[in-house]
Tab-separated table of C-alpha atoms in Angstrom:
chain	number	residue	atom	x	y	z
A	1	UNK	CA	0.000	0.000	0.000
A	2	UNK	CA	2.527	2.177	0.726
A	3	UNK	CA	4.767	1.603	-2.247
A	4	UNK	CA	0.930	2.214	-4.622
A	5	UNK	CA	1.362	5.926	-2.652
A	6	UNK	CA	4.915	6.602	-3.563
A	7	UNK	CA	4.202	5.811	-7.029
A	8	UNK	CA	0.802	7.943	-6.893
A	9	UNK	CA	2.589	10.674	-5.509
A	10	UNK	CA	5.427	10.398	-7.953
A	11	UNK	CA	3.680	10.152	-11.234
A	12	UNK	CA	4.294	13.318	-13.463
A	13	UNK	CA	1.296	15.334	-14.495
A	14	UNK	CA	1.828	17.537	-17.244
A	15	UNK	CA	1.430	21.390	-16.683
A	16	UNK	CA	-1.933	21.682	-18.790
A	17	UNK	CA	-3.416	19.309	-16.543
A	18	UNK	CA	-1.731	21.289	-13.577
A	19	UNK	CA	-3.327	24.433	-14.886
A	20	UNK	CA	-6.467	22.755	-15.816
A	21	UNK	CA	-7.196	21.517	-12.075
A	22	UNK	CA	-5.906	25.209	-10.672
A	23	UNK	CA	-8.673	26.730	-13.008
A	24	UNK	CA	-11.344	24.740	-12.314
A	25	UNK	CA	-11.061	24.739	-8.574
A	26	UNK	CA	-10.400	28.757	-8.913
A	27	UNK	CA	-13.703	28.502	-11.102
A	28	UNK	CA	-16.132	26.971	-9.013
A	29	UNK	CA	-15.011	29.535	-6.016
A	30	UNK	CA	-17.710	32.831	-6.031
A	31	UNK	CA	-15.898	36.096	-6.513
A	32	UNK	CA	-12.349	34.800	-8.171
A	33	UNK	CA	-11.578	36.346	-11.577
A	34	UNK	CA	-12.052	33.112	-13.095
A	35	UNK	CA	-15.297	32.378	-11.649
A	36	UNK	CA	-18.231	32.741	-14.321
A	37	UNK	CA	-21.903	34.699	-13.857
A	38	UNK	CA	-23.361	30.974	-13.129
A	39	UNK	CA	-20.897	30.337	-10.475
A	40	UNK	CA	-21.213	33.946	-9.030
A	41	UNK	CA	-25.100	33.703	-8.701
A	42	UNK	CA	-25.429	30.533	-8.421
A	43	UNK	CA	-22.721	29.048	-5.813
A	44	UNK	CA	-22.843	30.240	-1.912
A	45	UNK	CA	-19.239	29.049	-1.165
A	46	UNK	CA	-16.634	26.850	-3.617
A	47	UNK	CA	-13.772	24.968	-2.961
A	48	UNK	CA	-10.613	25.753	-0.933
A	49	UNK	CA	-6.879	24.887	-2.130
A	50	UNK	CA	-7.052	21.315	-0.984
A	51	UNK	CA	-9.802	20.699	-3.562
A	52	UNK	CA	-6.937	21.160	-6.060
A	53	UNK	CA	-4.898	19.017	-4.136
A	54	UNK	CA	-7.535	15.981	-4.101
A	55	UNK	CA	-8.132	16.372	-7.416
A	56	UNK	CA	-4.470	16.279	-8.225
A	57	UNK	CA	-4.287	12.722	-6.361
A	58	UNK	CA	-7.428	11.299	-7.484
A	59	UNK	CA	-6.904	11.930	-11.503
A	60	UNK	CA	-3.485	10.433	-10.972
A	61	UNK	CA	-4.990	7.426	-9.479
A	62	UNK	CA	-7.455	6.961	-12.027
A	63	UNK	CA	-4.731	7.042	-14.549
A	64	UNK	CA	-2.844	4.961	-12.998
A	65	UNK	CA	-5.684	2.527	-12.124
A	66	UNK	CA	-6.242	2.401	-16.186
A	67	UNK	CA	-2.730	1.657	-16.606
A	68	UNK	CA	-1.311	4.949	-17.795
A	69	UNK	CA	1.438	6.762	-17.463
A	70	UNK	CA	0.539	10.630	-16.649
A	71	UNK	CA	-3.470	11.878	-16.132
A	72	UNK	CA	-5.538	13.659	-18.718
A	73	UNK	CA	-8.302	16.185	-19.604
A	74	UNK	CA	-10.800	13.289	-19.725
A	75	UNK	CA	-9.786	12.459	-16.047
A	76	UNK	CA	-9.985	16.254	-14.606
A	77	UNK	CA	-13.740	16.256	-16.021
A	78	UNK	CA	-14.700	12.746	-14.597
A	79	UNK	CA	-13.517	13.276	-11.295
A	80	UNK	CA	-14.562	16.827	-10.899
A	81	UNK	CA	-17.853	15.849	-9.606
A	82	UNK	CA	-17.039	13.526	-6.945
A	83	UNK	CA	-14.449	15.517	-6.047
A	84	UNK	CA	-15.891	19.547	-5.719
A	85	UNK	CA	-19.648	18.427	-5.018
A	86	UNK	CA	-18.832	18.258	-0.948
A	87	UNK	CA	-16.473	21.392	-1.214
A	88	UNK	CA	-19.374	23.585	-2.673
A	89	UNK	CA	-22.366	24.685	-1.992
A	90	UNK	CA	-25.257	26.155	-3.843
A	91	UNK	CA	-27.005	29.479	-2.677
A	92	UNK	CA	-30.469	29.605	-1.579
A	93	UNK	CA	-31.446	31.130	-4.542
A	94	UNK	CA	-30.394	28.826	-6.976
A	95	UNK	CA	-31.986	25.703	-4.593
A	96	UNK	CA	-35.101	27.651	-5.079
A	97	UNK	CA	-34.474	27.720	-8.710
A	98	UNK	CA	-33.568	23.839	-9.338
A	99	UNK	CA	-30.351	24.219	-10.094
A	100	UNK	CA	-28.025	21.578	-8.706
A	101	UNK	CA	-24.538	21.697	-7.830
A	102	UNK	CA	-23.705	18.405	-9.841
A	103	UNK	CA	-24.776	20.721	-13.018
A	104	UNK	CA	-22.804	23.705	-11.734
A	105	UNK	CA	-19.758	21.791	-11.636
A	106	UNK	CA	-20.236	19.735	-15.229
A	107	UNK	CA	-20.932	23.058	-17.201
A	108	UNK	CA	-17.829	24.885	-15.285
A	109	UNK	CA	-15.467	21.508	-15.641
A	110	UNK	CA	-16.634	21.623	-19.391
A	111	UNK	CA	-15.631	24.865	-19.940
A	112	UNK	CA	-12.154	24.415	-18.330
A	113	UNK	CA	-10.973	21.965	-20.013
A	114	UNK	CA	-12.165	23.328	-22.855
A	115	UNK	CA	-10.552	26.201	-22.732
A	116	UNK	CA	-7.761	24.208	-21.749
A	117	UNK	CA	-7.650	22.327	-24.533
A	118	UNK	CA	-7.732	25.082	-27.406
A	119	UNK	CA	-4.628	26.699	-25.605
């Protein structure tokens, strides 16, 4: 088990992907440059700087766990969700709208990586 964490913790991630979890987690936080009108109106409080962290050591492990050598895009969006949905919350507002946080996060990861992506 503790050999599976060095190797976790060792595997390189490329600085797109670095970026790419910095921006979303920046993102999904009300207020922050990066943060979109959804977020803003939508989002009572977002993730802190260990969200990034998490999310650095899950997409790892799902690459890794897949048999690759270094995480992706695809693994930032699949793991955004389980990873920012307890580290947010939704105003009272946008309850009382029917938004939920799970689409919050999916349109904000999509347009990360997105971005991302054409850069």
């Amino acid at each position: 088990m503790l050999a599976a964490q060095t190797v976790l913790r060792r595997m390189p991630v490329g600085d797109a992907v670095v970026e790419m979890i910095l921006d979303l987690v920046r993102a999904c936080r009300p207020g922050e440059a990066e943060a979109g009108a959804r977020v803003n109106d939508a989002v009572s409080w977002g993730p802190g700087p260990r969200a990034a962290q998490a999310l650095m050591l899950t997409v790892r492990a799902r690459a890794l766990l897949d048999g690759r050598l270094a995480p992706s895009a695809e693994d930032v969006r699949a793991l955004a969700r389980p990873v920012l949905s307890h580290r947010m919350a939704l105003s009272f507002a946008a309850r009382a709208r029917g938004e939920s946080l799970m689409g919050v996060i999916d349109s904000v990861a999509a347009q990360v990586t997105r971005i991302e992506a054409a850069a």
